Short mmCIF file of C-alpha atoms in Angstrom, two decimals:
data_model
loop_
_atom_site.label_atom_id
_atom_site.label_comp_id
_atom_site.label_asym_id
_atom_site.label_seq_id
_atom_site.Cartn_x
_atom_site.Cartn_y
_atom_site.Cartn_z
CA MET M 1 84.06 70.33 169.10
CA THR M 2 86.84 73.34 170.22
CA ASP M 3 84.78 75.90 171.58
CA SER M 4 84.83 77.75 168.41
CA THR M 5 82.98 75.56 166.85
CA TYR M 6 78.72 76.56 166.17
CA LEU M 7 76.04 74.50 165.09
CA VAL M 8 74.07 76.68 162.76
CA HIS M 9 70.32 76.59 163.51
CA GLY M 10 69.67 79.13 160.36
CA VAL M 11 68.46 82.48 159.48
CA PHE M 12 65.25 83.64 161.77
CA TRP M 13 64.57 87.99 160.57
CA ASP M 14 63.23 89.82 164.18
CA GLY M 15 61.07 91.84 162.27
CA PRO M 16 57.53 93.38 163.27
CA ALA M 17 54.40 91.01 163.79
CA ALA M 18 52.40 92.46 161.48
CA ALA M 19 53.53 94.57 157.71
CA ARG M 20 53.61 97.91 158.22
CA PRO M 21 53.86 101.01 155.07
CA GLY M 22 57.85 101.86 155.94
CA ALA M 23 58.71 98.79 157.86
CA ASP M 24 61.86 97.81 157.25
CA GLY M 25 61.93 94.07 158.90
CA GLY M 26 64.90 95.16 161.39
CA THR M 27 68.01 92.79 160.90
CA PRO M 28 68.17 89.16 160.11
CA GLN M 29 70.95 87.05 162.13
CA LEU M 30 72.17 83.93 161.61
CA ARG M 31 71.13 81.53 164.84
CA LEU M 32 74.31 79.22 166.83
CA GLU M 33 73.97 76.85 169.39
CA ARG M 34 76.80 76.70 171.60
CA ARG M 35 79.08 74.43 172.78
CA GLY M 36 77.10 73.05 176.19
CA GLY M 37 73.86 74.86 175.36
CA GLY M 38 72.59 78.26 174.48
CA PHE M 39 72.71 80.22 171.83
CA SER M 40 74.30 83.26 170.26
CA GLU M 41 73.76 85.86 167.23
CA VAL M 42 75.82 86.98 164.47
CA PRO M 43 73.76 89.65 162.18
CA LEU M 44 73.71 89.70 158.73
CA ALA M 45 72.75 93.60 158.37
CA SER M 46 74.05 94.43 154.54
CA GLY M 47 77.67 95.50 154.97
CA THR M 48 78.58 92.27 156.97
CA HIS M 49 81.92 90.01 156.10
CA LEU M 50 80.71 86.38 156.74
CA GLY M 51 83.96 84.45 157.38
CA PHE M 52 83.44 80.57 158.53
CA ARG M 53 85.19 77.05 157.71
CA LEU M 54 83.05 73.81 158.24
CA ALA M 55 84.81 71.13 161.18
CA GLU M 56 82.73 68.72 159.58
CA SER M 57 80.82 67.50 156.82
CA GLU M 58 77.98 65.80 158.67
CA LYS M 59 74.51 67.27 159.66
CA PHE M 60 73.27 66.80 163.51
CA CYS M 61 70.33 67.37 165.23
CA LEU M 62 68.64 71.15 165.71
CA GLY M 63 66.80 70.02 168.85
CA HIS M 64 62.65 69.70 169.59
CA HIS M 65 60.20 72.19 170.01
CA LYS M 66 57.61 71.66 173.52
CA VAL M 67 54.33 74.30 172.53
CA HIS M 68 52.32 75.32 175.59
CA SER M 69 50.32 78.03 174.10
CA ALA M 70 50.04 80.71 171.86
CA SER M 71 52.93 82.61 172.73
CA GLU M 72 55.30 80.14 174.28
CA ARG M 73 57.41 77.53 173.66
CA ASP M 74 60.34 76.09 174.39
CA HIS M 75 63.21 74.93 172.06
CA VAL M 76 65.02 72.06 173.50
CA LEU M 77 68.15 71.19 172.47
CA CYS M 78 69.38 67.63 172.07
CA PRO M 79 71.31 66.58 174.32
CA HIS M 80 73.69 64.72 172.37
CA GLN M 81 73.97 67.03 169.69
CA ALA M 82 73.13 63.63 167.58
CA PRO M 83 73.59 62.57 163.72
CA ALA M 84 70.53 64.32 161.52
CA VAL M 85 68.47 61.31 160.48
CA LYS M 86 65.37 62.39 159.62
CA GLY M 87 64.98 67.03 158.21
CA ASN M 88 67.32 68.80 160.46
CA GLN M 89 67.02 66.50 164.19
CA CYS M 90 67.11 62.24 164.99
CA GLU M 91 64.78 59.99 165.56
CA ARG M 92 64.27 60.47 169.26
CA CYS M 93 64.02 64.84 168.76
CA PHE M 94 61.58 63.71 165.77
CA MET M 95 59.28 61.86 167.65
CA LEU M 96 59.08 64.49 170.30
CA ASP M 97 58.47 67.37 168.08
CA ASP M 98 54.94 68.64 168.86
CA SER M 99 55.54 70.90 165.52
CA ARG M 100 54.92 67.57 163.37
CA LEU M 101 51.78 67.06 164.72
CA ILE M 102 50.17 70.07 163.19
CA HIS M 103 50.07 68.97 159.57
CA ASP M 104 47.59 66.06 160.37
CA PHE M 105 45.39 68.76 162.81
CA HIS M 106 43.50 69.45 160.29
CA ARG M 107 42.87 65.90 159.10
CA GLY M 108 41.32 64.94 162.77
CA GLY M 109 44.86 64.19 164.81
CA ARG M 110 45.57 64.33 168.13
CA VAL M 111 47.91 66.69 169.74
CA PRO M 112 48.73 68.07 172.95
CA ALA M 113 47.04 71.29 175.15
CA GLY M 114 49.60 73.06 174.29
CA LEU M 115 49.90 72.29 170.88
CA ARG M 116 45.90 72.67 170.26
CA ALA M 117 45.87 76.34 172.43
CA TYR M 118 49.00 77.73 169.72
CA LEU M 119 46.36 76.15 166.94
CA SER M 120 43.64 78.24 168.39
CA GLN M 121 44.55 81.39 167.70
CA GLN M 122 44.43 83.53 164.46
CA HIS M 123 45.99 82.05 161.29
CA TRP M 124 46.54 83.94 158.34
CA LEU M 125 46.40 82.23 154.63
CA TYR M 126 48.78 83.70 151.84
CA ILE M 127 50.06 84.01 148.46
CA ALA M 128 53.31 83.86 147.92
CA THR M 129 55.34 84.57 144.81
CA PHE M 130 59.39 84.41 143.88
CA GLY M 131 62.05 85.91 142.01
CA ASP M 132 60.76 83.19 138.64
CA GLY M 133 57.33 83.92 139.06
CA ALA M 134 57.27 80.29 141.02
CA THR M 135 54.13 80.47 143.15
CA LYS M 136 53.01 78.93 146.46
CA VAL M 137 49.84 78.90 149.09
CA GLY M 138 51.31 78.75 152.48
CA THR M 139 50.26 79.18 156.33
CA ALA M 140 51.34 81.74 158.88
CA SER M 141 50.22 82.06 163.00
CA ASN M 142 48.90 85.53 164.08
CA LEU M 143 52.23 86.23 165.67
CA ARG M 144 54.28 84.96 162.53
CA LYS M 145 52.32 86.65 160.08
CA TRP M 146 54.96 89.04 158.92
CA ASN M 147 58.12 86.54 159.88
CA ARG M 148 56.79 83.85 158.29
CA LEU M 149 56.85 85.63 154.47
CA ALA M 150 60.77 86.94 155.50
CA GLU M 151 62.53 83.98 156.42
CA GLN M 152 60.92 81.90 153.09
CA GLY M 153 62.87 84.23 151.26
CA ALA M 154 59.02 86.11 149.36
CA VAL M 155 59.67 88.23 146.04
CA VAL M 156 56.40 89.26 146.83
CA ALA M 157 53.27 87.98 148.62
CA ARG M 158 49.09 88.66 149.58
CA TYR M 159 47.01 87.73 152.58
CA VAL M 160 43.53 86.13 150.81
CA ALA M 161 41.99 84.37 154.24
CA ARG M 162 42.32 84.84 157.72
CA ALA M 163 40.58 81.61 159.62
CA ASP M 164 39.42 81.81 163.05
CA ASP M 165 42.18 78.83 163.72
CA GLY M 166 44.80 77.08 162.39
CA ARG M 167 42.79 73.87 161.64
CA ILE M 168 40.84 76.24 159.19
CA VAL M 169 43.02 77.23 157.42
CA ARG M 170 45.05 74.12 156.58
CA VAL M 171 41.47 72.85 155.21
CA LEU M 172 41.97 76.27 153.15
CA GLU M 173 45.51 75.99 152.02
CA ASP M 174 44.52 71.94 151.00
CA MET M 175 41.49 73.43 148.66
CA VAL M 176 43.86 76.09 147.26
CA SER M 177 46.51 73.45 146.39
CA ARG M 178 43.30 71.57 144.76
CA GLU M 179 41.27 73.53 143.46
CA ALA M 180 44.02 76.23 141.81
CA GLY M 181 46.72 73.46 140.89
CA LEU M 182 49.00 75.63 143.77
CA PRO M 183 51.94 73.83 145.88
CA GLN M 184 52.69 74.52 149.26
CA GLN M 185 56.13 74.36 148.33
CA ILE M 186 58.93 75.47 146.17
CA ARG M 187 62.71 73.88 146.92
CA SER M 188 65.31 75.68 148.25
CA ALA M 189 67.09 75.26 145.35
CA ALA M 190 64.78 76.50 142.68
CA LYS M 191 64.59 79.66 144.88
CA ALA M 192 67.81 80.44 144.89
CA ALA M 193 68.51 79.37 141.69
CA ALA M 194 65.35 82.50 140.94
CA LEU M 195 67.69 84.74 142.49
CA THR M 196 70.50 85.20 140.28
CA GLU M 197 68.18 86.27 137.15
CA PRO M 198 64.98 87.71 139.17
CA SER M 199 62.32 88.94 137.23
CA PRO M 200 61.15 92.69 137.27
CA ALA M 201 59.20 93.11 140.27
CA VAL M 202 56.21 94.77 138.14
CA GLY M 203 55.15 91.43 136.72
CA LEU M 204 56.46 89.56 139.84
CA ASP M 205 53.71 91.80 141.08
CA ALA M 206 50.57 91.37 138.45
CA LYS M 207 50.87 87.70 138.69
CA ASN M 208 50.76 87.32 142.54
CA LYS M 209 48.29 90.30 142.35
CA ALA M 210 45.95 88.10 139.66
CA LEU M 211 46.49 85.03 141.38
CA ALA M 212 45.31 86.40 144.37
CA GLY M 213 42.96 87.59 143.26
CA GLU M 214 41.30 83.99 141.76
CA VAL M 215 42.30 82.38 145.09
CA ARG M 216 39.50 84.95 147.19
CA THR M 217 36.74 84.09 144.45
CA LEU M 218 37.58 80.83 144.96
CA LEU M 219 37.13 81.05 148.94
CA ALA M 220 34.56 82.84 148.61
CA GLY M 221 32.00 80.40 147.04
CA ALA M 222 33.55 77.69 149.72
CA ALA M 223 30.90 76.64 151.50
CA LEU M 224 33.23 76.61 154.74
CA GLY M 225 32.25 79.07 158.26
CA GLY M 226 35.27 80.46 160.62
CA PHE M 227 37.35 82.32 157.38
CA ALA M 228 37.25 86.12 156.26
CA VAL M 229 38.49 86.58 152.23
CA VAL M 230 40.47 90.03 152.90
CA ASP M 231 42.88 91.92 150.58
CA GLU M 232 46.53 92.49 151.81
CA GLN M 233 49.74 92.89 150.76
CA TRP M 234 53.05 91.69 152.74
CA ILE M 235 55.41 94.08 153.10
CA ARG M 236 59.03 93.06 152.44
CA PRO M 237 62.34 93.86 154.26
CA SER M 238 63.47 96.48 153.12
CA GLN M 239 67.40 94.55 153.21
CA ALA M 240 66.10 92.09 151.15
CA ASP M 241 65.55 94.71 147.62
CA PRO M 242 68.12 94.25 146.05
CA VAL M 243 68.89 90.27 145.72
CA SER M 244 65.12 90.16 144.76
CA LEU M 245 64.89 92.46 142.53
CA PRO M 246 66.97 92.65 138.57
CA GLY M 247 70.41 94.81 139.29
CA LEU M 248 72.60 96.43 136.88
CA GLY M 249 75.37 93.48 137.28
CA LEU M 250 75.02 90.49 136.72
CA ARG M 251 75.00 87.72 139.34
CA HIS M 252 76.04 84.39 139.66
CA ALA M 253 75.12 80.51 141.72
CA TYR M 254 77.91 81.25 144.64
CA PRO M 255 80.65 78.31 142.84
CA HIS M 256 81.61 76.43 146.34
CA ASP M 257 80.14 73.61 148.05
CA LEU M 258 79.08 74.52 151.56
CA SER M 259 79.43 71.09 153.15
CA GLU M 260 83.48 71.86 153.55
CA GLY M 261 85.91 74.19 153.39
CA THR M 262 86.49 78.01 154.04
CA HIS M 263 84.19 80.56 153.18
CA GLY M 264 84.44 84.39 153.63
CA PHE M 265 82.09 87.38 151.82
CA ARG M 266 80.65 90.19 152.18
CA ILE M 267 76.46 90.45 152.54
CA ASN M 268 75.28 92.83 150.01
CA SER M 269 71.37 92.00 150.43
CA LEU M 270 69.65 89.46 152.07
CA ASN M 271 65.71 87.85 150.92
CA GLY M 272 65.29 85.26 153.81
CA GLY M 273 68.79 83.08 153.82
CA TYR M 274 69.66 84.02 150.38
CA ALA M 275 72.29 86.34 150.18
CA LEU M 276 73.73 88.72 147.60
CA ALA M 277 77.53 88.24 148.47
CA SER M 278 80.37 89.37 147.40
CA ILE M 279 83.66 87.59 147.46
CA GLU M 280 87.64 89.96 148.30
CA GLY M 281 89.43 89.87 144.93
CA SER M 282 86.64 89.05 142.29
CA GLU M 283 84.14 91.78 140.51
CA LEU M 284 81.44 89.56 140.21
CA GLU M 285 77.79 88.89 142.56
CA PHE M 286 77.37 86.04 143.91
CA VAL M 287 73.95 84.44 145.50
CA VAL M 288 74.45 82.06 148.06
CA SER M 289 72.32 80.17 150.25
CA LEU M 290 72.35 80.29 154.02
CA GLY M 291 70.20 77.47 154.42
CA GLN M 292 72.36 74.85 153.44
CA LEU M 293 74.82 75.47 156.84
CA LYS M 294 71.38 74.48 159.10
CA GLY M 295 72.43 71.54 160.42
CA ARG M 296 76.17 71.66 160.11
CA ARG M 297 79.34 72.73 162.93
CA ILE M 298 81.18 75.80 162.09
CA GLU M 299 84.40 77.70 163.29
CA LEU M 300 83.92 81.53 162.57
CA GLY M 301 86.49 83.38 161.98
CA ASN M 302 88.06 85.84 159.41
CA HIS M 303 88.23 83.22 156.68
CA ARG M 304 87.81 84.46 152.43
CA SER M 305 86.38 82.57 149.79
CA GLU M 306 88.71 81.07 147.25
CA VAL M 307 87.75 83.82 144.20
CA PRO M 308 86.91 80.81 141.50
CA ALA M 309 90.02 80.26 139.15
CA VAL M 310 88.44 81.58 135.89
CA GLN M 311 85.55 83.93 136.30
CA GLU M 312 84.87 84.15 132.55
CA SER M 313 83.63 80.22 132.49
CA LEU M 314 80.55 81.91 135.05
CA PHE M 315 79.21 83.85 132.03
#
């Protein structure tokens, strides 16, 4: 691994802590772990050229988190950048990660004191709709209320409940999945595919509004305390608008494998980790799922993606 090689940790949005009218969402960044430790960030503003070469085809461990309080946590880097075997972690980091314990806490699972403090803060329940109308229920801590949805690539979303803590919000989430039939996850590949031909904004908003209303009615009848039903819309970052909404021209799935080779493109818009990008020498636009780079080693440089040999075949 050379000094110019970085381990990709993903796309992060450093927008406002809570949505507010007119919020532009800040500038998303590609977070990179430097050789020897520490991070570098590559801003992904509209108009940015992102060029890189895959150094290896394997995926490597991104470390683990130790949670100390509602607002403090340490990201402990994997000392050896070992190969990833469980998601984006090696076996050792997976077992040391406090975050993995969150999902069983509301079922009586034991957690460390720091994580208990984090889970004691206010949490939000939301209903999020993606480019093709697929909709899920999810949760966000108070500190990550806005950012959570921005990084997931939601097109439209509404908050439906404010819970006193992380246990209550996950009980509500399970109830909504069970009784309203809303999933808690949408596959990344499905989110990217949906953005190649997103549905009209009016229709997506109407669907989200209707489902959120149904969930609020369900929650209002729940024999459970510790939460309040709310009606609040999430504000999508302005940079995400072009890729989230139907445009004038056709767009296509990025035709190259991001686990190997050399790539370079201009980012025209970004929703979560899904970029609407153009390749020099082509008049087409492509949806690139930058999340596929997570856990991979890349070398940054003035690289360009190969223009598809027969562009007409993409139509």
